[in-house]
Amino acid sequence: MPIALVTGASRGLGSAFASRLAHDGHDLVLVDRDQTGLERVATFLRGPGRNVEVLVADLTDERGLAAVQARLEDRDRPVDMLVNNAGVSGETEFTVADVAKLQAEIDVNITALMRLTRSALPGMIDRHRGAVINVASFAGYLAGKGDAYAASKAWVLSFTDTVASSLEGTGVRMIALVAGQLRNAMFPAPPDASRDGLDPSAVVDTCLTDLAKGRTLSVPGWRYRAVVDVLELPRRTLRTAARLARKGRATGNVLRKPVGPQS
């Protein structure tokens, strides 16, 4: 069975990803610093013929991050899908925020995502299959006042766009998920879970559908999608121009190929 590794898997969107991927036939590696939450999700998802590993790790800690990297680099138990879902939000204006909390945002939202992706991609490319899902946020487009979290999610969008373009022809896919406001649901959801916001399971379904279609950006929810479509127009135009330029250079190289002596 293919193996999926999901960070931030103890609740909300991470547990929704784990549930859907288990339903689709994946074995799982669930990563979070919340051991109790991980065990709850793992117990719910374990079943005949399905292996669910629990990897307790704090991604702000070098040892925890290194342990997850080592699991991704294990060629004997290859990970076919990486879901970089873990995220930290201080929700405090930058000028008054605690520096340690700001650093934690960078450590999880940027450093851990970058290093885990770097650990996963070489093996995927060698096997000519695999996928990476990077969970960004609508805040990455329209930041709140003085919010460092939004800046970190803007980085996730840019990083995914850049790396995804380098994966063409490798058999490996990468997508950024623009998550809007979600229902704050545990997993399995308690009876009194909030009904406000997008359903995490529906968000996961949309993301995986977009991934299967070869898209590099997924924006669930029509309100969010309408705004992002407008904001993404300049970037899409530049991507198209870059692709045309690459094709033009390739065609030019073929036309300029040296021709041997004619008899």
PDB file of C-alpha atoms in Angstrom:
ATOM      1  CA  MET A   1       0.000   0.000   0.000  1.00  0.00           C
ATOM      2  CA  PRO A   2       1.217   3.563  -0.641  1.00  0.00           C
ATOM      3  CA  ILE A   3       2.291   5.509   2.432  1.00  0.00           C
ATOM      4  CA  ALA A   4       1.226   9.076   3.280  1.00  0.00           C
ATOM      5  CA  LEU A   5       2.872  11.189   5.984  1.00  0.00           C
ATOM      6  CA  VAL A   6       0.693  13.930   7.471  1.00  0.00           C
ATOM      7  CA  THR A   7       1.988  16.582   9.859  1.00  0.00           C
ATOM      8  CA  GLY A   8      -0.335  18.268  12.325  1.00  0.00           C
ATOM      9  CA  ALA A   9      -2.486  15.148  12.135  1.00  0.00           C
ATOM     10  CA  SER A  10      -4.096  15.172  15.577  1.00  0.00           C
ATOM     11  CA  ARG A  11      -7.067  17.395  14.709  1.00  0.00           C
ATOM     12  CA  GLY A  12      -8.865  19.526  12.126  1.00  0.00           C
ATOM     13  CA  LEU A  13      -7.533  19.560   8.588  1.00  0.00           C
ATOM     14  CA  GLY A  14      -4.668  17.176   9.345  1.00  0.00           C
ATOM     15  CA  SER A  15      -6.974  14.498  10.708  1.00  0.00           C
ATOM     16  CA  ALA A  16      -9.328  15.049   7.764  1.00  0.00           C
ATOM     17  CA  PHE A  17      -6.428  14.407   5.371  1.00  0.00           C
ATOM     18  CA  ALA A  18      -5.513  11.266   7.310  1.00  0.00           C
ATOM     19  CA  SER A  19      -9.089   9.974   7.185  1.00  0.00           C
ATOM     20  CA  ARG A  20      -9.488  10.549   3.456  1.00  0.00           C
ATOM     21  CA  LEU A  21      -6.091   9.046   2.593  1.00  0.00           C
ATOM     22  CA  ALA A  22      -6.817   5.993   4.747  1.00  0.00           C
ATOM     23  CA  HIS A  23     -10.130   5.599   2.907  1.00  0.00           C
ATOM     24  CA  ASP A  24      -8.236   5.824  -0.396  1.00  0.00           C
ATOM     25  CA  GLY A  25      -5.986   2.926   0.600  1.00  0.00           C
ATOM     26  CA  HIS A  26      -2.909   4.571   2.091  1.00  0.00           C
ATOM     27  CA  ASP A  27      -0.922   3.421   5.056  1.00  0.00           C
ATOM     28  CA  LEU A  28      -0.234   6.405   7.293  1.00  0.00           C
ATOM     29  CA  VAL A  29       2.496   8.104   9.261  1.00  0.00           C
ATOM     30  CA  LEU A  30       0.835  10.602  11.587  1.00  0.00           C
ATOM     31  CA  VAL A  31       3.022  13.391  12.973  1.00  0.00           C
ATOM     32  CA  ASP A  32       2.211  15.827  15.768  1.00  0.00           C
ATOM     33  CA  ARG A  33       3.536  16.876  19.142  1.00  0.00           C
ATOM     34  CA  ASP A  34       0.186  15.950  20.725  1.00  0.00           C
ATOM     35  CA  GLN A  35       0.583  12.245  21.477  1.00  0.00           C
ATOM     36  CA  THR A  36      -2.909  11.879  22.951  1.00  0.00           C
ATOM     37  CA  GLY A  37      -4.509  13.409  19.878  1.00  0.00           C
ATOM     38  CA  LEU A  38      -2.402  11.289  17.541  1.00  0.00           C
ATOM     39  CA  GLU A  39      -3.328   8.090  19.343  1.00  0.00           C
ATOM     40  CA  ARG A  40      -7.001   9.012  19.168  1.00  0.00           C
ATOM     41  CA  VAL A  41      -6.854   9.532  15.391  1.00  0.00           C
ATOM     42  CA  ALA A  42      -4.669   6.434  14.858  1.00  0.00           C
ATOM     43  CA  THR A  43      -7.043   4.232  16.848  1.00  0.00           C
ATOM     44  CA  PHE A  44      -9.977   5.460  14.789  1.00  0.00           C
ATOM     45  CA  LEU A  45      -8.194   4.831  11.472  1.00  0.00           C
ATOM     46  CA  ARG A  46      -6.448   1.529  12.082  1.00  0.00           C
ATOM     47  CA  GLY A  47      -8.090  -1.414  10.388  1.00  0.00           C
ATOM     48  CA  PRO A  48      -7.422  -4.761   8.719  1.00  0.00           C
ATOM     49  CA  GLY A  49      -4.561  -4.433   6.247  1.00  0.00           C
ATOM     50  CA  ARG A  50      -3.853  -0.801   7.126  1.00  0.00           C
ATOM     51  CA  ASN A  51      -0.762   0.276   9.051  1.00  0.00           C
ATOM     52  CA  VAL A  52      -0.854   3.560  10.982  1.00  0.00           C
ATOM     53  CA  GLU A  53       2.423   4.789  12.471  1.00  0.00           C
ATOM     54  CA  VAL A  54       2.446   7.437  15.177  1.00  0.00           C
ATOM     55  CA  LEU A  55       5.453   9.747  15.214  1.00  0.00           C
ATOM     56  CA  VAL A  56       5.380  12.214  18.096  1.00  0.00           C
ATOM     57  CA  ALA A  57       7.560  15.173  17.145  1.00  0.00           C
ATOM     58  CA  ASP A  58       7.736  18.884  17.864  1.00  0.00           C
ATOM     59  CA  LEU A  59       8.746  20.523  14.591  1.00  0.00           C
ATOM     60  CA  THR A  60      10.192  23.510  16.419  1.00  0.00           C
ATOM     61  CA  ASP A  61      12.728  21.159  18.011  1.00  0.00           C
ATOM     62  CA  GLU A  62      15.753  20.048  15.963  1.00  0.00           C
ATOM     63  CA  ARG A  63      15.557  16.462  17.201  1.00  0.00           C
ATOM     64  CA  GLY A  64      11.862  16.200  16.423  1.00  0.00           C
ATOM     65  CA  LEU A  65      12.291  17.667  12.953  1.00  0.00           C
ATOM     66  CA  ALA A  66      15.272  15.394  12.238  1.00  0.00           C
ATOM     67  CA  ALA A  67      13.216  12.326  13.220  1.00  0.00           C
ATOM     68  CA  VAL A  68      10.532  13.192  10.674  1.00  0.00           C
ATOM     69  CA  GLN A  69      13.166  13.890   8.026  1.00  0.00           C
ATOM     70  CA  ALA A  70      14.733  10.485   8.685  1.00  0.00           C
ATOM     71  CA  ARG A  71      11.356   8.797   8.208  1.00  0.00           C
ATOM     72  CA  LEU A  72      10.863  10.571   4.885  1.00  0.00           C
ATOM     73  CA  GLU A  73      14.349   9.543   3.732  1.00  0.00           C
ATOM     74  CA  ASP A  74      13.839   5.851   4.574  1.00  0.00           C
ATOM     75  CA  ARG A  75      14.062   4.162   1.163  1.00  0.00           C
ATOM     76  CA  ASP A  76      12.932   0.797   2.617  1.00  0.00           C
ATOM     77  CA  ARG A  77       9.587   2.318   3.666  1.00  0.00           C
ATOM     78  CA  PRO A  78       9.063   4.978   1.018  1.00  0.00           C
ATOM     79  CA  VAL A  79       6.590   7.785   1.596  1.00  0.00           C
ATOM     80  CA  ASP A  80       4.494   8.442  -1.513  1.00  0.00           C
ATOM     81  CA  MET A  81       2.652  11.510  -0.263  1.00  0.00           C
ATOM     82  CA  LEU A  82       3.724  14.249   2.130  1.00  0.00           C
ATOM     83  CA  VAL A  83       1.082  16.557   3.575  1.00  0.00           C
ATOM     84  CA  ASN A  84       2.752  19.581   5.180  1.00  0.00           C
ATOM     85  CA  ASN A  85      -0.231  20.583   7.266  1.00  0.00           C
ATOM     86  CA  ALA A  86       1.345  21.586  10.596  1.00  0.00           C
ATOM     87  CA  GLY A  87       1.198  25.309  11.218  1.00  0.00           C
ATOM     88  CA  VAL A  88       1.564  27.869  13.984  1.00  0.00           C
ATOM     89  CA  SER A  89      -0.311  31.162  14.245  1.00  0.00           C
ATOM     90  CA  GLY A  90       0.513  33.742  16.895  1.00  0.00           C
ATOM     91  CA  GLU A  91      -2.360  36.059  15.862  1.00  0.00           C
ATOM     92  CA  THR A  92      -0.555  39.014  17.473  1.00  0.00           C
ATOM     93  CA  GLU A  93       0.728  42.190  15.880  1.00  0.00           C
ATOM     94  CA  PHE A  94       4.398  41.863  15.058  1.00  0.00           C
ATOM     95  CA  THR A  95       5.571  44.826  17.111  1.00  0.00           C
ATOM     96  CA  VAL A  96       4.135  43.455  20.352  1.00  0.00           C
ATOM     97  CA  ALA A  97       4.428  39.714  19.703  1.00  0.00           C
ATOM     98  CA  ASP A  98       6.689  37.529  21.803  1.00  0.00           C
ATOM     99  CA  VAL A  99       9.901  36.857  19.869  1.00  0.00           C
ATOM    100  CA  ALA A 100       9.910  33.166  20.817  1.00  0.00           C
ATOM    101  CA  LYS A 101       6.405  32.775  19.397  1.00  0.00           C
ATOM    102  CA  LEU A 102       7.399  34.572  16.214  1.00  0.00           C
ATOM    103  CA  GLN A 103      10.354  32.215  15.865  1.00  0.00           C
ATOM    104  CA  ALA A 104       8.059  29.215  16.347  1.00  0.00           C
ATOM    105  CA  GLU A 105       5.941  30.437  13.423  1.00  0.00           C
ATOM    106  CA  ILE A 106       9.032  30.552  11.220  1.00  0.00           C
ATOM    107  CA  ASP A 107      10.301  27.193  12.503  1.00  0.00           C
ATOM    108  CA  VAL A 108       7.078  25.333  11.684  1.00  0.00           C
ATOM    109  CA  ASN A 109       5.501  27.271   8.820  1.00  0.00           C
ATOM    110  CA  ILE A 110       8.694  27.794   6.809  1.00  0.00           C
ATOM    111  CA  THR A 111      11.739  25.873   8.049  1.00  0.00           C
ATOM    112  CA  ALA A 112      10.027  22.559   8.797  1.00  0.00           C
ATOM    113  CA  LEU A 113       7.972  22.664   5.598  1.00  0.00           C
ATOM    114  CA  MET A 114      11.077  23.388   3.518  1.00  0.00           C
ATOM    115  CA  ARG A 115      13.224  20.706   5.166  1.00  0.00           C
ATOM    116  CA  LEU A 116      10.558  17.999   5.061  1.00  0.00           C
ATOM    117  CA  THR A 117       9.901  18.727   1.403  1.00  0.00           C
ATOM    118  CA  ARG A 118      13.620  18.562   0.700  1.00  0.00           C
ATOM    119  CA  SER A 119      13.804  15.188   2.455  1.00  0.00           C
ATOM    120  CA  ALA A 120      10.841  13.756   0.559  1.00  0.00           C
ATOM    121  CA  LEU A 121      11.447  14.875  -3.022  1.00  0.00           C
ATOM    122  CA  PRO A 122      14.676  13.037  -4.007  1.00  0.00           C
ATOM    123  CA  GLY A 123      13.201   9.607  -3.302  1.00  0.00           C
ATOM    124  CA  MET A 124       9.953  10.489  -5.028  1.00  0.00           C
ATOM    125  CA  ILE A 125      11.822  11.695  -8.103  1.00  0.00           C
ATOM    126  CA  ASP A 126      13.929   8.517  -8.181  1.00  0.00           C
ATOM    127  CA  ARG A 127      10.728   6.418  -8.033  1.00  0.00           C
ATOM    128  CA  HIS A 128       8.995   8.641 -10.633  1.00  0.00           C
ATOM    129  CA  ARG A 129       5.948   9.028  -8.413  1.00  0.00           C
ATOM    130  CA  GLY A 130       4.800  10.967  -5.392  1.00  0.00           C
ATOM    131  CA  ALA A 131       3.087  14.144  -4.256  1.00  0.00           C
ATOM    132  CA  VAL A 132       3.587  16.967  -1.779  1.00  0.00           C
ATOM    133  CA  ILE A 133       0.697  19.035  -0.434  1.00  0.00           C
ATOM    134  CA  ASN A 134       1.646  22.295   1.264  1.00  0.00           C
ATOM    135  CA  VAL A 135      -1.120  23.818   3.351  1.00  0.00           C
ATOM    136  CA  ALA A 136      -1.056  27.583   2.941  1.00  0.00           C
ATOM    137  CA  SER A 137      -3.775  30.064   3.882  1.00  0.00           C
ATOM    138  CA  PHE A 138      -5.989  32.734   2.394  1.00  0.00           C
ATOM    139  CA  ALA A 139      -4.104  35.051   4.762  1.00  0.00           C
ATOM    140  CA  GLY A 140      -1.103  34.581   2.478  1.00  0.00           C
ATOM    141  CA  TYR A 141      -2.929  36.810  -0.023  1.00  0.00           C
ATOM    142  CA  LEU A 142      -4.721  39.262   2.256  1.00  0.00           C
ATOM    143  CA  ALA A 143      -2.837  39.642   5.509  1.00  0.00           C
ATOM    144  CA  GLY A 144      -4.237  40.977   8.722  1.00  0.00           C
ATOM    145  CA  LYS A 145      -2.646  44.033  10.310  1.00  0.00           C
ATOM    146  CA  GLY A 146       0.955  43.308  11.268  1.00  0.00           C
ATOM    147  CA  ASP A 147       0.473  39.539  11.085  1.00  0.00           C
ATOM    148  CA  ALA A 148       3.715  37.557  10.726  1.00  0.00           C
ATOM    149  CA  TYR A 149       1.726  34.353  10.184  1.00  0.00           C
ATOM    150  CA  ALA A 150       0.335  35.721   6.927  1.00  0.00           C
ATOM    151  CA  ALA A 151       3.846  36.448   5.669  1.00  0.00           C
ATOM    152  CA  SER A 152       4.901  32.862   6.366  1.00  0.00           C
ATOM    153  CA  LYS A 153       1.948  31.529   4.390  1.00  0.00           C
ATOM    154  CA  ALA A 154       2.741  33.863   1.494  1.00  0.00           C
ATOM    155  CA  TRP A 155       6.168  32.189   1.491  1.00  0.00           C
ATOM    156  CA  VAL A 156       4.496  28.758   1.276  1.00  0.00           C
ATOM    157  CA  LEU A 157       2.588  29.888  -1.810  1.00  0.00           C
ATOM    158  CA  SER A 158       5.723  31.234  -3.499  1.00  0.00           C
ATOM    159  CA  PHE A 159       7.820  28.215  -2.515  1.00  0.00           C
ATOM    160  CA  THR A 160       5.265  25.759  -3.888  1.00  0.00           C
ATOM    161  CA  ASP A 161       4.912  27.691  -7.135  1.00  0.00           C
ATOM    162  CA  THR A 162       8.678  27.719  -7.629  1.00  0.00           C
ATOM    163  CA  VAL A 163       9.385  24.071  -6.771  1.00  0.00           C
ATOM    164  CA  ALA A 164       6.322  22.692  -8.565  1.00  0.00           C
ATOM    165  CA  SER A 165       7.524  24.190 -11.843  1.00  0.00           C
ATOM    166  CA  SER A 166      10.814  22.295 -11.487  1.00  0.00           C
ATOM    167  CA  LEU A 167       9.013  18.941 -11.138  1.00  0.00           C
ATOM    168  CA  GLU A 168       7.525  18.847 -14.637  1.00  0.00           C
ATOM    169  CA  GLY A 169       8.215  15.484 -16.250  1.00  0.00           C
ATOM    170  CA  THR A 170       9.374  13.790 -13.030  1.00  0.00           C
ATOM    171  CA  GLY A 171       6.107  12.052 -12.170  1.00  0.00           C
ATOM    172  CA  VAL A 172       6.019  14.000  -8.899  1.00  0.00           C
ATOM    173  CA  ARG A 173       3.342  16.578  -8.181  1.00  0.00           C
ATOM    174  CA  MET A 174       3.149  19.489  -5.755  1.00  0.00           C
ATOM    175  CA  ILE A 175       0.212  21.663  -4.803  1.00  0.00           C
ATOM    176  CA  ALA A 176      -0.472  24.526  -2.389  1.00  0.00           C
ATOM    177  CA  LEU A 177      -3.795  24.400  -0.559  1.00  0.00           C
ATOM    178  CA  VAL A 178      -5.254  27.827   0.194  1.00  0.00           C
ATOM    179  CA  ALA A 179      -7.235  27.087   3.341  1.00  0.00           C
ATOM    180  CA  GLY A 180      -9.861  29.620   4.332  1.00  0.00           C
ATOM    181  CA  GLN A 181     -11.686  29.693   7.645  1.00  0.00           C
ATOM    182  CA  LEU A 182     -12.355  26.121   8.726  1.00  0.00           C
ATOM    183  CA  ARG A 183     -14.717  24.572  11.200  1.00  0.00           C
ATOM    184  CA  ASN A 184     -12.797  24.047  14.421  1.00  0.00           C
ATOM    185  CA  ALA A 185     -13.516  20.330  14.587  1.00  0.00           C
ATOM    186  CA  MET A 186     -11.672  17.604  16.436  1.00  0.00           C
ATOM    187  CA  PHE A 187     -11.510  14.161  14.878  1.00  0.00           C
ATOM    188  CA  PRO A 188     -13.775  12.361  15.053  1.00  0.00           C
ATOM    189  CA  ALA A 189     -15.884  15.502  15.395  1.00  0.00           C
ATOM    190  CA  PRO A 190     -17.789  15.978  18.673  1.00  0.00           C
ATOM    191  CA  PRO A 191     -21.584  16.400  18.416  1.00  0.00           C
ATOM    192  CA  ASP A 192     -21.372  20.106  19.278  1.00  0.00           C
ATOM    193  CA  ALA A 193     -18.637  20.982  16.766  1.00  0.00           C
ATOM    194  CA  SER A 194     -18.915  24.477  15.340  1.00  0.00           C
ATOM    195  CA  ARG A 195     -20.746  24.701  12.014  1.00  0.00           C
ATOM    196  CA  ASP A 196     -19.024  27.943  10.995  1.00  0.00           C
ATOM    197  CA  GLY A 197     -16.443  27.906   8.211  1.00  0.00           C
ATOM    198  CA  LEU A 198     -15.545  25.331   5.581  1.00  0.00           C
ATOM    199  CA  ASP A 199     -15.890  21.621   6.262  1.00  0.00           C
ATOM    200  CA  PRO A 200     -12.335  20.204   6.566  1.00  0.00           C
ATOM    201  CA  SER A 201     -13.356  16.992   4.788  1.00  0.00           C
ATOM    202  CA  ALA A 202     -14.731  18.950   1.826  1.00  0.00           C
ATOM    203  CA  VAL A 203     -11.545  21.034   1.706  1.00  0.00           C
ATOM    204  CA  VAL A 204      -9.455  17.853   1.553  1.00  0.00           C
ATOM    205  CA  ASP A 205     -11.671  16.414  -1.205  1.00  0.00           C
ATOM    206  CA  THR A 206     -11.243  19.553  -3.310  1.00  0.00           C
ATOM    207  CA  CYS A 207      -7.482  19.595  -2.780  1.00  0.00           C
ATOM    208  CA  LEU A 208      -6.995  15.956  -3.779  1.00  0.00           C
ATOM    209  CA  THR A 209      -9.220  16.426  -6.841  1.00  0.00           C
ATOM    210  CA  ASP A 210      -7.146  19.437  -7.914  1.00  0.00           C
ATOM    211  CA  LEU A 211      -3.942  17.480  -7.300  1.00  0.00           C
ATOM    212  CA  ALA A 212      -5.173  14.636  -9.514  1.00  0.00           C
ATOM    213  CA  LYS A 213      -5.884  17.183 -12.269  1.00  0.00           C
ATOM    214  CA  GLY A 214      -2.289  18.384 -12.161  1.00  0.00           C
ATOM    215  CA  ARG A 215      -3.048  21.757 -10.641  1.00  0.00           C
ATOM    216  CA  THR A 216      -0.497  23.466  -8.402  1.00  0.00           C
ATOM    217  CA  LEU A 217      -2.995  25.595  -6.468  1.00  0.00           C
ATOM    218  CA  SER A 218      -6.230  24.562  -4.766  1.00  0.00           C
ATOM    219  CA  VAL A 219      -8.700  27.098  -3.374  1.00  0.00           C
ATOM    220  CA  PRO A 220     -11.795  25.473  -1.819  1.00  0.00           C
ATOM    221  CA  GLY A 221     -14.847  27.646  -1.272  1.00  0.00           C
ATOM    222  CA  TRP A 222     -16.290  29.812  -4.019  1.00  0.00           C
ATOM    223  CA  ARG A 223     -15.852  33.092  -2.091  1.00  0.00           C
ATOM    224  CA  TYR A 224     -12.151  32.462  -1.563  1.00  0.00           C
ATOM    225  CA  ARG A 225     -11.706  31.192  -5.099  1.00  0.00           C
ATOM    226  CA  ALA A 226     -13.290  34.309  -6.613  1.00  0.00           C
ATOM    227  CA  VAL A 227     -10.829  36.568  -4.806  1.00  0.00           C
ATOM    228  CA  VAL A 228      -7.791  34.397  -5.480  1.00  0.00           C
ATOM    229  CA  ASP A 229      -8.661  34.119  -9.185  1.00  0.00           C
ATOM    230  CA  VAL A 230      -8.331  37.890  -9.448  1.00  0.00           C
ATOM    231  CA  LEU A 231      -5.160  38.089  -7.343  1.00  0.00           C
ATOM    232  CA  GLU A 232      -3.529  35.205  -9.230  1.00  0.00           C
ATOM    233  CA  LEU A 233      -4.134  36.661 -12.712  1.00  0.00           C
ATOM    234  CA  PRO A 234      -0.775  38.487 -12.970  1.00  0.00           C
ATOM    235  CA  ARG A 235       1.098  35.418 -11.713  1.00  0.00           C
ATOM    236  CA  ARG A 236      -0.702  33.134 -14.170  1.00  0.00           C
ATOM    237  CA  THR A 237       0.207  35.496 -16.994  1.00  0.00           C
ATOM    238  CA  LEU A 238       3.873  35.405 -15.984  1.00  0.00           C
ATOM    239  CA  ARG A 239       3.810  31.587 -15.719  1.00  0.00           C
ATOM    240  CA  THR A 240       2.389  31.327 -19.235  1.00  0.00           C
ATOM    241  CA  ALA A 241       5.017  33.702 -20.577  1.00  0.00           C
ATOM    242  CA  ALA A 242       7.778  31.708 -18.852  1.00  0.00           C
ATOM    243  CA  ARG A 243       6.509  28.424 -20.327  1.00  0.00           C
ATOM    244  CA  LEU A 244       6.366  29.942 -23.804  1.00  0.00           C
ATOM    245  CA  ALA A 245       9.887  31.308 -23.371  1.00  0.00           C
ATOM    246  CA  ARG A 246      11.190  27.875 -22.314  1.00  0.00           C
ATOM    247  CA  LYS A 247       9.535  26.242 -25.312  1.00  0.00           C
ATOM    248  CA  GLY A 248      10.948  28.938 -27.571  1.00  0.00           C
ATOM    249  CA  ARG A 249      14.467  28.330 -26.260  1.00  0.00           C
ATOM    250  CA  ALA A 250      14.059  24.572 -26.704  1.00  0.00           C
ATOM    251  CA  THR A 251      12.850  25.009 -30.280  1.00  0.00           C
ATOM    252  CA  GLY A 252      15.699  27.401 -30.992  1.00  0.00           C
ATOM    253  CA  ASN A 253      18.240  24.910 -29.711  1.00  0.00           C
ATOM    254  CA  VAL A 254      16.836  22.250 -32.045  1.00  0.00           C
ATOM    255  CA  LEU A 255      16.947  24.615 -35.030  1.00  0.00           C
ATOM    256  CA  ARG A 256      20.532  25.594 -34.222  1.00  0.00           C
ATOM    257  CA  LYS A 257      21.680  21.993 -33.870  1.00  0.00           C
ATOM    258  CA  PRO A 258      24.862  21.538 -35.953  1.00  0.00           C
ATOM    259  CA  VAL A 259      24.329  19.731 -39.240  1.00  0.00           C
ATOM    260  CA  GLY A 260      27.022  17.413 -40.579  1.00  0.00           C
ATOM    261  CA  PRO A 261      28.535  17.632 -44.057  1.00  0.00           C
ATOM    262  CA  GLN A 262      26.138  16.876 -46.886  1.00  0.00           C
ATOM    263  CA  SER A 263      27.148  14.284 -49.453  1.00  0.00           C
TER     264      SER A 263
END
